CSV table of C-alpha atoms in Angstrom, one decimal:
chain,number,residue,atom,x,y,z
A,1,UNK,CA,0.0,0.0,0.0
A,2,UNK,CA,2.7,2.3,0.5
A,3,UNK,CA,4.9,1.4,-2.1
A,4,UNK,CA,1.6,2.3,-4.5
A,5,UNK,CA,0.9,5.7,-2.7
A,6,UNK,CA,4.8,6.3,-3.3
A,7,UNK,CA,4.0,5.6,-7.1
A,8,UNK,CA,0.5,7.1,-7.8
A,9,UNK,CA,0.4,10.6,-5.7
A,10,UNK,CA,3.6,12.2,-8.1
A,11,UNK,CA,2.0,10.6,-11.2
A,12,UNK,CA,-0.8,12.7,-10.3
A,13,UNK,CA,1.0,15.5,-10.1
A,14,UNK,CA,2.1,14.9,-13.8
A,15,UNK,CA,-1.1,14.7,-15.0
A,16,UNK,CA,-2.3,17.5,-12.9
A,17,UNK,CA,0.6,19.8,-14.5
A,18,UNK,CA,-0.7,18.3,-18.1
A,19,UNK,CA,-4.0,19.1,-17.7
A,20,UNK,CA,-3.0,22.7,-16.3
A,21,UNK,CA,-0.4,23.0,-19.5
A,22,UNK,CA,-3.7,22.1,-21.9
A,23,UNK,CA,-5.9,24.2,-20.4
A,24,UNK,CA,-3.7,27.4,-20.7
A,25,UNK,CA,-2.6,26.4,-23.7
A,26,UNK,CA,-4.9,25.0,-26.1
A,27,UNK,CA,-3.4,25.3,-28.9
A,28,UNK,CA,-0.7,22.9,-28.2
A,29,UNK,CA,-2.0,19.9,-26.1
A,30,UNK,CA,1.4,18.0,-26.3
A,31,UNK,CA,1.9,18.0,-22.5
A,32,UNK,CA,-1.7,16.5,-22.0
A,33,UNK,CA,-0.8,13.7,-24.4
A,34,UNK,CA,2.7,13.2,-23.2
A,35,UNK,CA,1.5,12.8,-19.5
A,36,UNK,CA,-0.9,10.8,-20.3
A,37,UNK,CA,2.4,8.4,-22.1
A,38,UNK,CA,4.4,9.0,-19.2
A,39,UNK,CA,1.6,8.2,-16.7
A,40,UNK,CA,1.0,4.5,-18.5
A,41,UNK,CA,4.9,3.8,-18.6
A,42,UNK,CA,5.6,4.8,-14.8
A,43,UNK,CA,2.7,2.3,-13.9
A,44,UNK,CA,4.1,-0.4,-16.0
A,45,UNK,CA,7.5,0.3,-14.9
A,46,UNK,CA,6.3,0.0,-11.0
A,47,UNK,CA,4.4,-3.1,-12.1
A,48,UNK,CA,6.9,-4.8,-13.9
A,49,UNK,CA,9.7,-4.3,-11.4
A,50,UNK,CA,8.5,-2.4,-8.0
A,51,UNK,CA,11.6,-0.7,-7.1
A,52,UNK,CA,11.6,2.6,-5.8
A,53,UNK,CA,14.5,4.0,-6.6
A,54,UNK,CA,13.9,3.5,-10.6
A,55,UNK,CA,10.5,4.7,-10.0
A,56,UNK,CA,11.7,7.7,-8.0
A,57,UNK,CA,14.2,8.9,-10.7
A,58,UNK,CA,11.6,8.2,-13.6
A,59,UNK,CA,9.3,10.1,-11.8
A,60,UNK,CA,11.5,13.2,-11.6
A,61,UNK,CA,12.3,12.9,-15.1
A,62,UNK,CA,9.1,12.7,-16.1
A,63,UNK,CA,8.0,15.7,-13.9
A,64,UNK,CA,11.0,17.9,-16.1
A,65,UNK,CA,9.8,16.7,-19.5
A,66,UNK,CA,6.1,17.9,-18.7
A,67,UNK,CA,7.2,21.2,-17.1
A,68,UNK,CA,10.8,22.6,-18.9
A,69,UNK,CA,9.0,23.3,-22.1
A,70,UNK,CA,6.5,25.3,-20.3
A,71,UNK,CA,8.9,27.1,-19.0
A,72,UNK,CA,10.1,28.6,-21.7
A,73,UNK,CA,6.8,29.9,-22.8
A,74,UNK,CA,5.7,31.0,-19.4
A,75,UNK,CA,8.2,33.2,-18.0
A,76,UNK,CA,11.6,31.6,-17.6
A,77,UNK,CA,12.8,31.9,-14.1
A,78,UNK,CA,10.0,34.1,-13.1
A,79,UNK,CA,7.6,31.3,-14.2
A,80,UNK,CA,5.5,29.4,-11.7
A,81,UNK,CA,6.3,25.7,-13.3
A,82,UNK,CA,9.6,26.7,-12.8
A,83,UNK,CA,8.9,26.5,-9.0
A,84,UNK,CA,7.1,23.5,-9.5
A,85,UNK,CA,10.5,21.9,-11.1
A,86,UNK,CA,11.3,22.1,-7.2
A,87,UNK,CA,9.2,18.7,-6.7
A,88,UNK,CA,11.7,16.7,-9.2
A,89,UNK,CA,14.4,16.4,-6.9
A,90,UNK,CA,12.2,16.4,-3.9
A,91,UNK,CA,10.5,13.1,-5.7
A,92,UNK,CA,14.6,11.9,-6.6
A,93,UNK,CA,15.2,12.5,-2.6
A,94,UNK,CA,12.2,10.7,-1.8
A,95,UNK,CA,11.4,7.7,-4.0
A,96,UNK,CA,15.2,7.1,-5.0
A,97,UNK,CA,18.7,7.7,-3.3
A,98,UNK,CA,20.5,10.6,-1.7
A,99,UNK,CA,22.5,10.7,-4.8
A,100,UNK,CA,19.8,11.1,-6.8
A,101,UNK,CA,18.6,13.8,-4.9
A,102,UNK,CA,22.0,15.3,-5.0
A,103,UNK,CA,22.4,15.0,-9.1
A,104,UNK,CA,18.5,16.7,-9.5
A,105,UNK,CA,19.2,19.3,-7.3
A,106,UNK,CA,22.1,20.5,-9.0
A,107,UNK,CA,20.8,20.3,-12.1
A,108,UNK,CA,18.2,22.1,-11.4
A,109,UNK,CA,20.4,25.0,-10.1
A,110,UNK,CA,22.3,24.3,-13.8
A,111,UNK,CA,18.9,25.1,-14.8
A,112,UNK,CA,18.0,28.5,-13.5
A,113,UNK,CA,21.4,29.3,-14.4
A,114,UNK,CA,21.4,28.7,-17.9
A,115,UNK,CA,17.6,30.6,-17.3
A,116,UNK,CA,19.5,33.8,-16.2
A,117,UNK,CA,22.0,33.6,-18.9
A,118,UNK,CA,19.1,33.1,-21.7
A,119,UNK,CA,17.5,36.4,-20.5
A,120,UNK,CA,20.7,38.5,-20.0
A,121,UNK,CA,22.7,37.3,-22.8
A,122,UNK,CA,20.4,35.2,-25.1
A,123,UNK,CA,17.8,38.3,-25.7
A,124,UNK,CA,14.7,36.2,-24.1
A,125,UNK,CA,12.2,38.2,-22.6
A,126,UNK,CA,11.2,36.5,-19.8
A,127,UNK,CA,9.5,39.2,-17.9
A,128,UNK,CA,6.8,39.9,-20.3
A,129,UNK,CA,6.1,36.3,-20.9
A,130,UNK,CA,5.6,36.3,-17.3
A,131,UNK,CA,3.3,39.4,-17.3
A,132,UNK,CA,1.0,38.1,-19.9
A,133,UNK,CA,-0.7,35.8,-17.4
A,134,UNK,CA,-3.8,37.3,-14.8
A,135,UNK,CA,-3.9,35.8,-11.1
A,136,UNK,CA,-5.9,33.7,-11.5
A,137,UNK,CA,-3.3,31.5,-13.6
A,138,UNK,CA,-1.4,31.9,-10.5
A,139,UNK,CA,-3.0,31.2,-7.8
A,140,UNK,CA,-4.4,28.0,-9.3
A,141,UNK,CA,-1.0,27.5,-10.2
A,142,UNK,CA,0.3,27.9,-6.6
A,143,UNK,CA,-2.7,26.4,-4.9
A,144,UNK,CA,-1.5,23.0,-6.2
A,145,UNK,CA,1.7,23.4,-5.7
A,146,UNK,CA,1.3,23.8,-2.3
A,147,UNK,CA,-0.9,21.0,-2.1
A,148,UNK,CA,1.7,18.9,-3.8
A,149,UNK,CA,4.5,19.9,-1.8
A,150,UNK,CA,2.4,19.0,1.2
A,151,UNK,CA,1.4,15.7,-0.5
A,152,UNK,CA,5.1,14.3,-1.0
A,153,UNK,CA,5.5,15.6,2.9
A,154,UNK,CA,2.7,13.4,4.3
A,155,UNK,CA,3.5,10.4,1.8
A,156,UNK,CA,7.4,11.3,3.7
A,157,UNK,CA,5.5,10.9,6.8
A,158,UNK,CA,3.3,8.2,6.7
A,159,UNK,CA,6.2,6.0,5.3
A,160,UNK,CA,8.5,6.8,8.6
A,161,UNK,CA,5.8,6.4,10.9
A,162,UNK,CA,5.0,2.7,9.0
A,163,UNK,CA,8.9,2.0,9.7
A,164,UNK,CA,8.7,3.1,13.1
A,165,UNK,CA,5.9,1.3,14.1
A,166,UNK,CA,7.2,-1.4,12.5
A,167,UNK,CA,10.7,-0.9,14.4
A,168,UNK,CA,8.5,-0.3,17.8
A,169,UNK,CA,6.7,-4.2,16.7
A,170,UNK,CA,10.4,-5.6,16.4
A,171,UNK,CA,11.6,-3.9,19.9
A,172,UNK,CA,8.6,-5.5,21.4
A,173,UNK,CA,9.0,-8.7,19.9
A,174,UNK,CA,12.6,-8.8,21.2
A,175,UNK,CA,11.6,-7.5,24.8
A,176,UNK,CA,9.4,-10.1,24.7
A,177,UNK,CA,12.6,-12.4,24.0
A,178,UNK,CA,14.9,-11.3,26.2
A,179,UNK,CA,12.1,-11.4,29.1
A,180,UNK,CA,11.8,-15.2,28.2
A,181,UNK,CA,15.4,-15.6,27.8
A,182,UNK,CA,16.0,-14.0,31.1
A,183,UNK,CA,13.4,-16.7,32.7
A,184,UNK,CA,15.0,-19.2,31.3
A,185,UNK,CA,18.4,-18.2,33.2
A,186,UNK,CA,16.9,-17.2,36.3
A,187,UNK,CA,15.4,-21.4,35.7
A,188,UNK,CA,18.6,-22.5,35.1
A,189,UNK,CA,20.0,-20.8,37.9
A,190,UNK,CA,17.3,-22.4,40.3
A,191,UNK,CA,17.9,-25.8,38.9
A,192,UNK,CA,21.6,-25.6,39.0
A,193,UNK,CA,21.3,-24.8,43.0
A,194,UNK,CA,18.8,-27.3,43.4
A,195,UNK,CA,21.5,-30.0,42.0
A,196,UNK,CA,24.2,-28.8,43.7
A,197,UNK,CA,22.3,-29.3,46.9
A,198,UNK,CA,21.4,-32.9,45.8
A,199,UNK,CA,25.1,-33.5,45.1
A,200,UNK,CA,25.6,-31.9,48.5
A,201,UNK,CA,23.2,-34.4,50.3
A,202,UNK,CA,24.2,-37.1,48.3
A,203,UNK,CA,27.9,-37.0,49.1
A,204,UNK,CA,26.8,-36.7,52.7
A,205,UNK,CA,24.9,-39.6,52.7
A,206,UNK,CA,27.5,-41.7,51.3
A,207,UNK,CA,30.4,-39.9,53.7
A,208,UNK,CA,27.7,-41.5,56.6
A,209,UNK,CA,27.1,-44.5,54.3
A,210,UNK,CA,30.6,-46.0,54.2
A,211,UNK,CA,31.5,-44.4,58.2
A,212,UNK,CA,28.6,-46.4,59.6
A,213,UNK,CA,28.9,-49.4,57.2
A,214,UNK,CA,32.5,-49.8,58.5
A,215,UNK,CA,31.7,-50.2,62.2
A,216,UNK,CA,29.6,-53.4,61.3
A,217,UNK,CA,32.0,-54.7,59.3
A,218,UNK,CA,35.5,-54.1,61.4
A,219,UNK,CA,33.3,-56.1,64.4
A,220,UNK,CA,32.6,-59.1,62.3
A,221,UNK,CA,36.3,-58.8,61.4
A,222,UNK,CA,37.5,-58.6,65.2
A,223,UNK,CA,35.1,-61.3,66.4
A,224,UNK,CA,36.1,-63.8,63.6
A,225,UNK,CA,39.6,-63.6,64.3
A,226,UNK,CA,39.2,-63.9,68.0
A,227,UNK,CA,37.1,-66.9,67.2
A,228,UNK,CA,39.7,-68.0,65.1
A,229,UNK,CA,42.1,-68.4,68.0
A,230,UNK,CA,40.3,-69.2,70.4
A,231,UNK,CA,39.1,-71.9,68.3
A,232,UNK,CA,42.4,-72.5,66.6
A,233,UNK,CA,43.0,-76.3,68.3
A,234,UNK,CA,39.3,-77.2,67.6
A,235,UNK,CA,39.1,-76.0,64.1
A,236,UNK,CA,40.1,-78.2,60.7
A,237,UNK,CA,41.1,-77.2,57.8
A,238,UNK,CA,37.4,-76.4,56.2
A,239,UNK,CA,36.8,-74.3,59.1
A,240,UNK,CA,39.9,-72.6,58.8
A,241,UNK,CA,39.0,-71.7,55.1
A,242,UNK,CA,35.9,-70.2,56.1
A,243,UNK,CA,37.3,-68.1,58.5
A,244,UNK,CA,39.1,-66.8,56.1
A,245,UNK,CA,35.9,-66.3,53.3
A,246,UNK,CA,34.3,-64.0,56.1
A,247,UNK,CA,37.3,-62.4,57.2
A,248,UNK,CA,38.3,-61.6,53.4
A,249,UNK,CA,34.8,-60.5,52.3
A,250,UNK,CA,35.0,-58.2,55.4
A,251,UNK,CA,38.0,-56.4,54.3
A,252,UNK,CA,36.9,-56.2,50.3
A,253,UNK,CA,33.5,-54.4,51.5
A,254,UNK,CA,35.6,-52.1,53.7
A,255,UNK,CA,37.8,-51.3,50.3
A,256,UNK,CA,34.2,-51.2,48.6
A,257,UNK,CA,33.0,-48.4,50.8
A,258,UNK,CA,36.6,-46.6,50.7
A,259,UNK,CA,36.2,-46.6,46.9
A,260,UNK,CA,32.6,-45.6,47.4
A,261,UNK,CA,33.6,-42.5,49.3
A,262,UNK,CA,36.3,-41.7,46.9
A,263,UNK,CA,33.8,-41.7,44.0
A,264,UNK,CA,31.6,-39.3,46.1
A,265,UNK,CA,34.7,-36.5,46.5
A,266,UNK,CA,35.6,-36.8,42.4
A,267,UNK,CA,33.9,-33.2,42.1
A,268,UNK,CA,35.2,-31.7,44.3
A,269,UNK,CA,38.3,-31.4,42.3
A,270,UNK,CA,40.5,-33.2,44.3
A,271,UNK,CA,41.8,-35.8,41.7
A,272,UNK,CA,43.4,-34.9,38.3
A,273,UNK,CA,42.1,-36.9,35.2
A,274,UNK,CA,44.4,-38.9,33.5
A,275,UNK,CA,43.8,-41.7,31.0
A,276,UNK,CA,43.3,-45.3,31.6
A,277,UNK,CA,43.3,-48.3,29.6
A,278,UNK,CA,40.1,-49.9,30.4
A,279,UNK,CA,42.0,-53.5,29.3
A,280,UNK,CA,44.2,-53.0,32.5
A,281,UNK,CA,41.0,-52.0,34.5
């Protein structure tokens, strides 16, 4: 929708200056016809290829093929379509590039020079071209330019507040991402203390673990051996063996719970990783 304001509004203008050239000069309705060309290619152009700046620039051109002629037969520099040559750079500024801008509005300066050299040096009289018209030539003449000047201004207008709003949309939308990214962290945060407690607790429990497993196990150990000697004449050589089954499975659960305990401290830093071949292992 904008892109089409961008396009239609200064093709309207064209025509408007046509239908203004036609009407104050009848006899010689070539500006009608040739706005009227100009107005077909411009849509065709914006059709075919919708890009601004080529539009821009064909506009402005367009604008300065309707009006220079009339400028020579309407006063020169002291002509009103002169002024209205104004709006093809403002329409190059607009619709195209900064340096399109740039390149119209020096050649329009180029221009009025060459204006003020025709009338000084060339013999042109200007002045009483410019005196042959009454006001009301003028004023209607003024009346729309003023309306077109304020008409490329609001299209200016309208188009940054569509980009702003639709900046203000984005900024939202990323607020909105950065709030749920900030949840997130203050989640992971929460879960990361929460399993740094349970790492807490469980290496506690398996610090208590292997202490009170060991008490159990170093009294079965005691009382077996005492048992053992006490025993020691009464005993044969089966009994002797099993002696030593429950004294050896006491001391490889005590190393079990040692290793246990060990396990528990690994993140706590106090072991450095090496490597290991698991064949050995």
């Amino acid at each position: 929708v904008v892109l089409s304001r961008f396009n239609i509004y200064p093709a309207f203008i064209i025509l408007l200056n046509g239908v203004s050239c036609w009407l104050y000069f009848p006899e010689n309705n070539v500006s009608l016809a040739f706005a009227g060309c100009l107005l077909g290619i411009l849509f065709w152009v914006f059709q075919r290829w919708g890009n601004l700046h080529l539009s821009g620039n064909l506009l402005a051109l367009g604008l300065a093929a309707v009006l220079i002629p009339s400028v020579f037969v309407s006063g020169g520099y002291f002509s009103d379509n002169f002024l209205w040559l104004i709006l093809a750079p403002m329409l190059a500024f607009l619709f195209g590039t900064s340096n399109s801008g740039k390149i119209w509005s020096f050649a329009l300066l180029g221009f009025a020079i060459a204006l003020w050299a025709l009338e000084q040096y060339g013999g042109l009289a200007f002045k009483d071209q410019y005196l042959q018209f009454d006001g009301n030539y003028f004023f209607i003449s003024y009346f729309f330019l003023i309306i077109a000047i304020l008409g490329i201004i609001s299209i200016f207008k309208r188009g940054q507040e569509d980009i702003i709003k639709l900046l203000l949309r984005q900024q939202k939308i990323l607020e909105n991402q950065k709030k749920e990214i900030t949840e997130q962290k203050e989640n992971l945060i929460k879960k990361e203390e929460e399993l740094r407690a349970s790492n807490i607790e469980l290496e506690q429990f398996a610090y208590a673990a292997s202490h009170d497993l060991k008490e159990p196990l170093r009294a079965i150990k005691i009382y077996t051996q005492i048992l053992e000697k006490e025993l020691q004449a009464h005993l044969n050589e089966n009994s002797r063996e099993y002696m030593g089954f429950v004294t050896g499975g006491v001391e490889r659960m005590q190393k079990l719970l040692d290793d246990l305990l060990n396990y528990s401290r690994l993140g706590k830093g106090q072991y450095r990783q090496r490597e290991v071949d698991l064949n050995d292992v």
